[in-house]
Coordinates of C-alpha atoms in Angstrom, one line a residue:
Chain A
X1 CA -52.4 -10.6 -44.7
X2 CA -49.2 -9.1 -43.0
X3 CA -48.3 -5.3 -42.9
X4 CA -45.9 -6.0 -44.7
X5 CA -48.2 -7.7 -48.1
X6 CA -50.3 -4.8 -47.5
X7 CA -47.8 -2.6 -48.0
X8 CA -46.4 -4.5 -51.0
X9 CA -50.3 -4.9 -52.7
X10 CA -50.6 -1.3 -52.1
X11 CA -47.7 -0.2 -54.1
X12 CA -48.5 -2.6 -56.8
X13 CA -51.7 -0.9 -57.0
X14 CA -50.1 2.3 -57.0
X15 CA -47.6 1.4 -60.0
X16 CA -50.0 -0.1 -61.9
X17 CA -52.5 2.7 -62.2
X18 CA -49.7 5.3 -62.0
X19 CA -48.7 3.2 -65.6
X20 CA -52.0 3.1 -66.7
X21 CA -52.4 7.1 -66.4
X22 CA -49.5 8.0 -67.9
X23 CA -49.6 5.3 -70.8
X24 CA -52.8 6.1 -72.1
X25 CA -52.9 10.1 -71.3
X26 CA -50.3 12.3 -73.3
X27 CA -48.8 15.3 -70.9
X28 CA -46.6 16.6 -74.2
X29 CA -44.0 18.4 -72.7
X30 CA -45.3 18.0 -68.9
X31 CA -44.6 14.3 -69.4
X32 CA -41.1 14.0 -67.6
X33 CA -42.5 16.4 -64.5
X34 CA -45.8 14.7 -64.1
X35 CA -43.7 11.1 -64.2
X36 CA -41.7 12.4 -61.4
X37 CA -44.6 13.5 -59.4
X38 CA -46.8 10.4 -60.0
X39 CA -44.1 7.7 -59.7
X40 CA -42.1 9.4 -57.0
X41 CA -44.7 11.7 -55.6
X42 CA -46.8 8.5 -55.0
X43 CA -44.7 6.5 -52.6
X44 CA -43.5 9.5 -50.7
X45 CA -47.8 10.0 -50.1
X46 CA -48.1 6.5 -49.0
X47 CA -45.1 6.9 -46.5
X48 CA -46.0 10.1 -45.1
X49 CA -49.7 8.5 -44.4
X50 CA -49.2 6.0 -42.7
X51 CA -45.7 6.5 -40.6
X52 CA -45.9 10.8 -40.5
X53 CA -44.2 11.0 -37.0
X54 CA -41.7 8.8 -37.5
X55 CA -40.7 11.0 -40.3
X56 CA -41.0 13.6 -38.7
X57 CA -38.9 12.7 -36.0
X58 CA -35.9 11.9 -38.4
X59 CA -36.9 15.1 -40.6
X60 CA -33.4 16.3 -40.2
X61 CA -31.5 13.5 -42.0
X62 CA -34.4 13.1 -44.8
X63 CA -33.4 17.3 -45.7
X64 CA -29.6 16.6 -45.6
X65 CA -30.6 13.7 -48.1
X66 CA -32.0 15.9 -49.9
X67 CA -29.4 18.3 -50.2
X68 CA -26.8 15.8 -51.1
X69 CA -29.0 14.7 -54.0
X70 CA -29.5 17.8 -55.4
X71 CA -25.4 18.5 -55.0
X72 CA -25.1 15.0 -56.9
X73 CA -27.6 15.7 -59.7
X74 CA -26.0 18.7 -60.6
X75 CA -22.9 17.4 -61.0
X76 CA -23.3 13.7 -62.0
X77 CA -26.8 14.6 -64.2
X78 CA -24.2 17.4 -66.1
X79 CA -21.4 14.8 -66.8
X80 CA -23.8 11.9 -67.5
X81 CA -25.4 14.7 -70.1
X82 CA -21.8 15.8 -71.8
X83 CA -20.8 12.2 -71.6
X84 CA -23.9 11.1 -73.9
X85 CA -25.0 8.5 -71.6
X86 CA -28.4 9.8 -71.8
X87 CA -30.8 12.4 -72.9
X88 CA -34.3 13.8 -73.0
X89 CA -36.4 14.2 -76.0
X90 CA -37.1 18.3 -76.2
X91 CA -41.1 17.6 -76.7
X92 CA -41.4 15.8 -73.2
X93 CA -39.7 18.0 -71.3
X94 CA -40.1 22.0 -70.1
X95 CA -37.1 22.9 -71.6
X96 CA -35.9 25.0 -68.5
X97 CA -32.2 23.9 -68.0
X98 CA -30.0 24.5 -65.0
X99 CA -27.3 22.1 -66.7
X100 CA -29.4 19.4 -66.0
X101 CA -33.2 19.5 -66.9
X102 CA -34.8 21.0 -64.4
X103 CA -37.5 18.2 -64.0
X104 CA -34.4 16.0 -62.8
X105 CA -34.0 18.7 -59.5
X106 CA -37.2 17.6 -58.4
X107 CA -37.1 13.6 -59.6
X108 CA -34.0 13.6 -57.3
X109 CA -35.6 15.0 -54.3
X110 CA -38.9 13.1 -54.7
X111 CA -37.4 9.7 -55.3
X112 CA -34.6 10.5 -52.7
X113 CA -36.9 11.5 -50.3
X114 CA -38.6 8.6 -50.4
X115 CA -35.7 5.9 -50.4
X116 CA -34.8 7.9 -47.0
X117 CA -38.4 7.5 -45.8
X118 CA -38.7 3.8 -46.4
X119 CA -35.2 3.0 -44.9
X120 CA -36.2 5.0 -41.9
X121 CA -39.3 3.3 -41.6
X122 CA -37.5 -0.3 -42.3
X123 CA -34.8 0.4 -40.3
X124 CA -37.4 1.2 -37.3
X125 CA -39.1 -2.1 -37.6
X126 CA -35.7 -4.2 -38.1
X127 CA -35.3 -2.2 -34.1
X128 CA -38.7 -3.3 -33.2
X129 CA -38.3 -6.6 -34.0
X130 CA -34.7 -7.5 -33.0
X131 CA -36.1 -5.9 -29.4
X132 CA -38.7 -7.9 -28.7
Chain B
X1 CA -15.3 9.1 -74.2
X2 CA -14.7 4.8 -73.0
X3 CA -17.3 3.9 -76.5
X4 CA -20.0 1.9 -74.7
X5 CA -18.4 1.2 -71.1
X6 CA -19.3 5.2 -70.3
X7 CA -22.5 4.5 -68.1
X8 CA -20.1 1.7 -66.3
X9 CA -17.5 4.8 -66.2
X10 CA -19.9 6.4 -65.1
X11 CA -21.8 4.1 -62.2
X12 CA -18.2 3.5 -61.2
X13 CA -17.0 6.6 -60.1
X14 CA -20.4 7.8 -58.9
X15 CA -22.0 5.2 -57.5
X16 CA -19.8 2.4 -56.9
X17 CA -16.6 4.3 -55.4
X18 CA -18.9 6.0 -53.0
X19 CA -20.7 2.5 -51.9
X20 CA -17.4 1.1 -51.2
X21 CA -16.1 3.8 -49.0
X22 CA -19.4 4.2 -47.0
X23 CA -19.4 0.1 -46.6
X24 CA -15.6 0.4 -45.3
X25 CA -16.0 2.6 -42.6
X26 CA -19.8 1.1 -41.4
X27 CA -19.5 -1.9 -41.9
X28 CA -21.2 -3.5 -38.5
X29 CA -23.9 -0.9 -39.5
X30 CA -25.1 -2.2 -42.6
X31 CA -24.4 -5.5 -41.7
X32 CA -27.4 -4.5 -39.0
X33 CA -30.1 -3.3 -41.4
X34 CA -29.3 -5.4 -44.7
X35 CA -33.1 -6.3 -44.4
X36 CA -33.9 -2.3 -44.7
X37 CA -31.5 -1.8 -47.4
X38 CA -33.3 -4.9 -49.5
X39 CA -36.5 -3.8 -48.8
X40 CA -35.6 -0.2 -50.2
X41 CA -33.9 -1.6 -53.3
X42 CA -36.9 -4.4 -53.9
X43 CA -39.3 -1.0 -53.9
X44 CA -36.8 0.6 -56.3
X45 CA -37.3 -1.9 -58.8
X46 CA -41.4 -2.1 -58.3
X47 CA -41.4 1.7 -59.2
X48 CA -38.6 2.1 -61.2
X49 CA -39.0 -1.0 -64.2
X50 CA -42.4 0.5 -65.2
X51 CA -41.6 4.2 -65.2
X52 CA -38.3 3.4 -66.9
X53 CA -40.5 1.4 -69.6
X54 CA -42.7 3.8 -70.1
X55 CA -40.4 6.8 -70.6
X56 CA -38.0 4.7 -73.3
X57 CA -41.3 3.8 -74.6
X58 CA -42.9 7.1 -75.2
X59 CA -39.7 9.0 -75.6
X60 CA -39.4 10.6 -72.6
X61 CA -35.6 9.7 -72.3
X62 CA -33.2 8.0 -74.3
X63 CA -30.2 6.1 -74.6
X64 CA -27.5 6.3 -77.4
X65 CA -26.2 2.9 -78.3
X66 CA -22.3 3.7 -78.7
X67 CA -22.5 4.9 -74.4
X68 CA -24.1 1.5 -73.3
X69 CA -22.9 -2.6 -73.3
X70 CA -26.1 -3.2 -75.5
X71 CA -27.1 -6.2 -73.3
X72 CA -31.2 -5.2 -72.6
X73 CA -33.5 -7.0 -70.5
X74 CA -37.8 -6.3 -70.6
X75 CA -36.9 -2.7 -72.9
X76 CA -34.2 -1.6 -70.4
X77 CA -30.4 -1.5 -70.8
X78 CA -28.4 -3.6 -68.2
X79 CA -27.1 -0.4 -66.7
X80 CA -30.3 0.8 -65.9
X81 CA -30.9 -1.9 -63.8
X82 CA -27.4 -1.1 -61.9
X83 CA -28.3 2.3 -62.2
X84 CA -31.7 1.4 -59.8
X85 CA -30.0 -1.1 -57.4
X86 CA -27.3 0.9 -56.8
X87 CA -28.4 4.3 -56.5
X88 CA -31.0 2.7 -54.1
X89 CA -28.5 1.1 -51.9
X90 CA -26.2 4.5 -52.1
X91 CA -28.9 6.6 -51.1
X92 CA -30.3 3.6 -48.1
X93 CA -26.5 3.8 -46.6
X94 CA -26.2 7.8 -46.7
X95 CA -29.5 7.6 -44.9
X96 CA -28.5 5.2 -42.3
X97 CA -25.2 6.5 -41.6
X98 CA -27.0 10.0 -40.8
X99 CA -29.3 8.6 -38.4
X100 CA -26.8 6.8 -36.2
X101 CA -24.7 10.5 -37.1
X102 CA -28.2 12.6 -35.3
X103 CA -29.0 10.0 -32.6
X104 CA -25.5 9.9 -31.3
X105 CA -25.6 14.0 -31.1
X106 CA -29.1 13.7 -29.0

């Protein structure tokens, strides 16, 4: 098995018991925030484990993503909200808003944080291997 | 506000306009990691189907019928599945385009 099927049987594994959790445990009003942190918290562990100093070294661009997202959730989160296009159901979430929810500050800079991590870490190996 | 076209509203000016622009002015750059942007976007949907199932499922989120196409596949709305791809590939490209932006001030 490749690094590469590894990596993909890992986060199978990881989805499919991150589902299991929250499908058969009830988190009430914790459920949007302990979503975030389990689907999006997950990867970002995974990443951080096995490629920390490449991350590192590219820790700069990963908080600028970072900061963009959260720009972009506060103002695309609050038009997609007044537009209707979505909403949240009061009993699984805090009910802290700062237009958006506030669970949607951190889903954005969890699952951004980790779509910058895995293109950094991509990107690095499409280097590798066009080098060699 | 456009009846059911409002997420497409939506994904256009957000996520679509902005792809465009980034892919017109880098070009050669994504042209030289598309493999990184389809791995990041193949991830996406891994994580993203079954969390987006669950929460519809057990009412974490929902959405009204009169702001979406009504064209669902596996419990999610078409959109959703732009909505994942795209944000993905929006967020791959802003990355990329600030790591050529830092290495070329080292």
């Amino acid at each position: 098995m490749n690094i590469h099927q590894r990596s993909l049987l890992i986060n199978i594994v990881i989805v499919c018991v991150v589902f299991a959790v929250l499908w058969f445990i009830n988190f009430g009003t914790f459920s949007y925030i302990a979503s975030i942190l389990l689907f999006a918290g997950a990867p970002i562990v995974h990443l951080w484990a096995r490629d920390r100093h490449l991350l590192d070294r590219h820790i700069k661009v990963i908080f600028w993503i970072i900061i963009s997202g959260l720009v972009a959730t506060l103002i695309c989160e609050t038009i997609a909200l007044k537009w209707g296009i979505w909403g949240y159901y009061s009993d699984s979430v805090l009910g802290i808003f700062v237009g958006p929810a506030i669970e949607t500050f951190f889903f954005s800079t969890l699952a951004f944080s980790a779509i910058a991590g895995a293109t950094i870490r991509m990107a690095h190996i499409e280097d590798h291997n066009r080098n060699k | 506000m456009v009846g059911q076209y409002t997420y497409i509203l939506w994904l256009t000016l957000f996520v679509w306009v902005p792809i465009i622009l980034m892919f017109s002015y880098n070009r050669q750059l994504f042209h030289r990691y598309k493999g990184t942007m389809v791995y990041c976007i193949r991830g996406a949907l891994l994580f993203s189907i079954p969390w987006d199932f669950w929460a519809i499922k057990t009412h974490v989120w929902y959405f009204p019928s009169d702001r979406i196409i009504g064209v669902w596949f596996f419990g999610l709305p078409l959109e959703e599945y732009f909505f994942i791809v795209f944000i993905t590939l929006e967020v791959s490209m802003l990355t990329l385009i600030l790591i050529k932006h830092f290495e070329s001030k080292l």
